CSV table of C-alpha atoms in Angstrom, one decimal:
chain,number,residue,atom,x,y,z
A,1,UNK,CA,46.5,9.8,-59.1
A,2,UNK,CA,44.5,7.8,-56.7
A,3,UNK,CA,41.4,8.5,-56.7
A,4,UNK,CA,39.1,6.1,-54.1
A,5,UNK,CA,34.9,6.7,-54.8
A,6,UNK,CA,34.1,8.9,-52.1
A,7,UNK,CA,31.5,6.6,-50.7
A,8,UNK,CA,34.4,4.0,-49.4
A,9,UNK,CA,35.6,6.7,-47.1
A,10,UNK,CA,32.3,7.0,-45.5
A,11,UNK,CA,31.6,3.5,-45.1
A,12,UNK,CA,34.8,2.9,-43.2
A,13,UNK,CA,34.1,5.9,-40.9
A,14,UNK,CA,30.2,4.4,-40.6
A,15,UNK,CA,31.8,1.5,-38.7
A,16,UNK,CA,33.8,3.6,-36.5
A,17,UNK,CA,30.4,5.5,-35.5
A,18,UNK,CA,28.6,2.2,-34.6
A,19,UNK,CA,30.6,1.1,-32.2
A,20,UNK,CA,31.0,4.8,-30.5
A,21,UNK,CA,27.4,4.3,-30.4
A,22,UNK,CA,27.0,0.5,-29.2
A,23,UNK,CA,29.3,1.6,-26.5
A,24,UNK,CA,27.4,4.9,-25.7
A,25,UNK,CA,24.2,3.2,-25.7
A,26,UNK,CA,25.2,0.6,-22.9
A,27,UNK,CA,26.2,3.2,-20.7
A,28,UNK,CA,23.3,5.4,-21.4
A,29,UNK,CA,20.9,2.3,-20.2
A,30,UNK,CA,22.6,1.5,-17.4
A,31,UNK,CA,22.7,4.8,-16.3
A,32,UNK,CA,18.7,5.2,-16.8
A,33,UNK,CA,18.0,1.5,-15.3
A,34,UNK,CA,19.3,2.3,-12.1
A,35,UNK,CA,17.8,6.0,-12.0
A,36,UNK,CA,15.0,3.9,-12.1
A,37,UNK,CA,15.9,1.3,-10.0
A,38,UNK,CA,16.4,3.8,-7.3
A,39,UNK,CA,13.4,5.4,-8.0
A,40,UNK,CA,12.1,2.6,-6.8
A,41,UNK,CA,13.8,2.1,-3.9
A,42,UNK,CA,12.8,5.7,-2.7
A,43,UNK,CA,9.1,5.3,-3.5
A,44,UNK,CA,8.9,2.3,-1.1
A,45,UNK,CA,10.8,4.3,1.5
A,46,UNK,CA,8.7,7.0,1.2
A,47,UNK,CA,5.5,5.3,1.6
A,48,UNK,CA,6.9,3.1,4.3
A,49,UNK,CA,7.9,6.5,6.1
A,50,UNK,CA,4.4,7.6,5.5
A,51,UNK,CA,2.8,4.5,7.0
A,52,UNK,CA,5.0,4.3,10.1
A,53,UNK,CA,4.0,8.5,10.5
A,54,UNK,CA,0.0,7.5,10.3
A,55,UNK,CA,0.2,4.5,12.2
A,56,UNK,CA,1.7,6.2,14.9
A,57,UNK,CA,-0.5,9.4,14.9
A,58,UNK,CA,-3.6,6.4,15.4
A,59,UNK,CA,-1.4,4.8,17.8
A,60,UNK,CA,-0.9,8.2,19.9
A,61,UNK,CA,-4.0,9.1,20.3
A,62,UNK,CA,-5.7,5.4,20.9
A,63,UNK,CA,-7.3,4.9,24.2
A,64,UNK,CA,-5.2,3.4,27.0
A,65,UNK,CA,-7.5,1.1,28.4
A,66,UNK,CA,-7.4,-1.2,25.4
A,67,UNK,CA,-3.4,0.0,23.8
A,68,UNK,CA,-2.6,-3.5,23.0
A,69,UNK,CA,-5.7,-3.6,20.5
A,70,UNK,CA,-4.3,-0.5,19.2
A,71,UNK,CA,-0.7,-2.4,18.7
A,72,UNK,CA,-2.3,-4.6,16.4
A,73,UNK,CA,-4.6,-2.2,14.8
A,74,UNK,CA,-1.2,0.2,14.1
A,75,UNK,CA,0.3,-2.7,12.5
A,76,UNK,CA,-2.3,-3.9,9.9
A,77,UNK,CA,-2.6,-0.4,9.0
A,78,UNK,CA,1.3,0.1,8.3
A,79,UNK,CA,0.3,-3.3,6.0
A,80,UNK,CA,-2.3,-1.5,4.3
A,81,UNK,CA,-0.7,1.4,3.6
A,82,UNK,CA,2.0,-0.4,2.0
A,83,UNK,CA,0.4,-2.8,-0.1
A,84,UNK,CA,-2.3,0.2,-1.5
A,85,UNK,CA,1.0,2.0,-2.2
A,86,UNK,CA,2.7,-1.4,-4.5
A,87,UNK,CA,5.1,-2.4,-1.8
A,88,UNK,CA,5.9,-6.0,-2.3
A,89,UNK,CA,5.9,-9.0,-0.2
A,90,UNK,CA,5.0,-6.6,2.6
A,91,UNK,CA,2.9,-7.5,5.7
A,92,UNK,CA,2.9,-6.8,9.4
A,93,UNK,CA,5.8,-9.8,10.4
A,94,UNK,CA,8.1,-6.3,9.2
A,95,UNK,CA,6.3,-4.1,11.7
A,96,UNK,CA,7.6,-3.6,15.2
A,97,UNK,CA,5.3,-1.5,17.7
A,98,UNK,CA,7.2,-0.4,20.5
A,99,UNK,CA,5.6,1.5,23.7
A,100,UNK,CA,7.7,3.9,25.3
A,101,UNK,CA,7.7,5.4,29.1
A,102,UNK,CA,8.3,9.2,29.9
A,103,UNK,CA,11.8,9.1,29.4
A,104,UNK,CA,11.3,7.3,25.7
A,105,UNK,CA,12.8,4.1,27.2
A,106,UNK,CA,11.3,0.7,25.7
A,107,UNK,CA,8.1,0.0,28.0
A,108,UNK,CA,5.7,-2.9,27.7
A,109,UNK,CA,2.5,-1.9,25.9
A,110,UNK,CA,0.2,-2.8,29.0
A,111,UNK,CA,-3.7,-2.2,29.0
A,112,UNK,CA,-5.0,0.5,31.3
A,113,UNK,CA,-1.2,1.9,31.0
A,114,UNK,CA,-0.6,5.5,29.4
A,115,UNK,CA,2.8,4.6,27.7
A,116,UNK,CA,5.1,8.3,27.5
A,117,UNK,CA,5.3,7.7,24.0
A,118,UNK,CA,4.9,5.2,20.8
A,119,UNK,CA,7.4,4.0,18.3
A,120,UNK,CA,6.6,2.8,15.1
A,121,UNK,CA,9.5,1.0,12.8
A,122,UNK,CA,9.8,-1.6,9.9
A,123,UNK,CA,12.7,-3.5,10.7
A,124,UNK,CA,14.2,-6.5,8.4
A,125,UNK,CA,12.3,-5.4,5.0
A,126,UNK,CA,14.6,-5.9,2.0
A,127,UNK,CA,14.5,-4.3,-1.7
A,128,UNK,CA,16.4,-5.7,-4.5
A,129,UNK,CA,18.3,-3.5,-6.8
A,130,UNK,CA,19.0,-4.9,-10.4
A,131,UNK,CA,15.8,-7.3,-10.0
A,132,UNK,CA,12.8,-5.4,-11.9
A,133,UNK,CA,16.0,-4.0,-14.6
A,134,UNK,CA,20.1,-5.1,-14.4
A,135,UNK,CA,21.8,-2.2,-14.3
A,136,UNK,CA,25.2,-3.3,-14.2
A,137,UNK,CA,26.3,-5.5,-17.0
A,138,UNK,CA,27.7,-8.8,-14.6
A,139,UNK,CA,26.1,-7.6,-11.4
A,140,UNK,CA,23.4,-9.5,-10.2
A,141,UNK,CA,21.2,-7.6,-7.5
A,142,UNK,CA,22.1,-5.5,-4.2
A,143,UNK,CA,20.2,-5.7,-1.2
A,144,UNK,CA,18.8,-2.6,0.5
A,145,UNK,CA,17.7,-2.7,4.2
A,146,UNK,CA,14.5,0.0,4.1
A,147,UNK,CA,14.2,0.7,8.2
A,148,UNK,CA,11.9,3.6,8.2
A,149,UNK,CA,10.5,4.5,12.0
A,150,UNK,CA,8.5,6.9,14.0
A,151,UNK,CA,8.5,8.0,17.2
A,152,UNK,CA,5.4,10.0,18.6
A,153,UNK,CA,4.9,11.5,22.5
A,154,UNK,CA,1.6,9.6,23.3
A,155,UNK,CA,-1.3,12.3,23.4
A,156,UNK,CA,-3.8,10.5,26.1
């Protein structure tokens, strides 16, 4: 009659369950890193959306004899609101103010003009994925283009 101590039997099963849970574990991180990692991502969308929307309500309803101070004006604030909001590496180079005639084709911002309308967009702003926490074992980052914009009939 064999008869094995009982513990033996649990310490070879004990190994098993480590490495179910090693394995486990690695995926369960990776999943939460890029939850959030994406989190993130959509926080600094959503306050750039939220800047472009302000700066172009200002923007709207600026006075026409002196639009091209408001053009500068709408851009430091889209600045503002993203750095009092922990964009990074933000400023107004990202900010394109665009005027628009009644037909919401591209005009020239021109002092003493009424433009038909106003666009606000960020164009060329990047966020890395992976940076601030790897989520994928061997991946280094991904780049994400964040191009929010608004467009605004102008109120004057």
């Amino acid at each position: 009659m064999n008869m094995r101590p009982r513990h033996d039997r649990i310490a070879g099963q004990h190994g098993g369950a480590v490495v179910e849970f090693a394995l486990m574990l690695t995926l369960l991180i990776s999943i939460i890193a890029g939850i959030v990692e994406f989190g993130r991502t959509f926080w600094y969308y959503d306050a750039l959306s939220k800047a472009t929307r302000n700066a172009a309500r200002t923007l709207a309803v600026s006075n026409p004899a002196t639009i091209s101070t408001g053009v500068t004006a709408a851009k430091t604030e889209v600045a503002a609101a993203a750095a009092s909001a922990g964009v990074p590496n933000f400023d107004t180079t990202y900010v394109t103010v665009t005027c628009l005639d009644n037909n919401l084709i591209t005009a020239s911002c021109t002092d003493g003009v009424s433009p038909g309308g106003v666009r606000i967009s960020v164009d060329g702003y990047q966020v890395f994925l992976g940076t601030a926490i790897p989520f994928l074992v061997g991946a280094s980052s991904y780049t994400i283009n964040l191009r929010p914009a608004t467009t605004m009939p102008y109120m004057r």
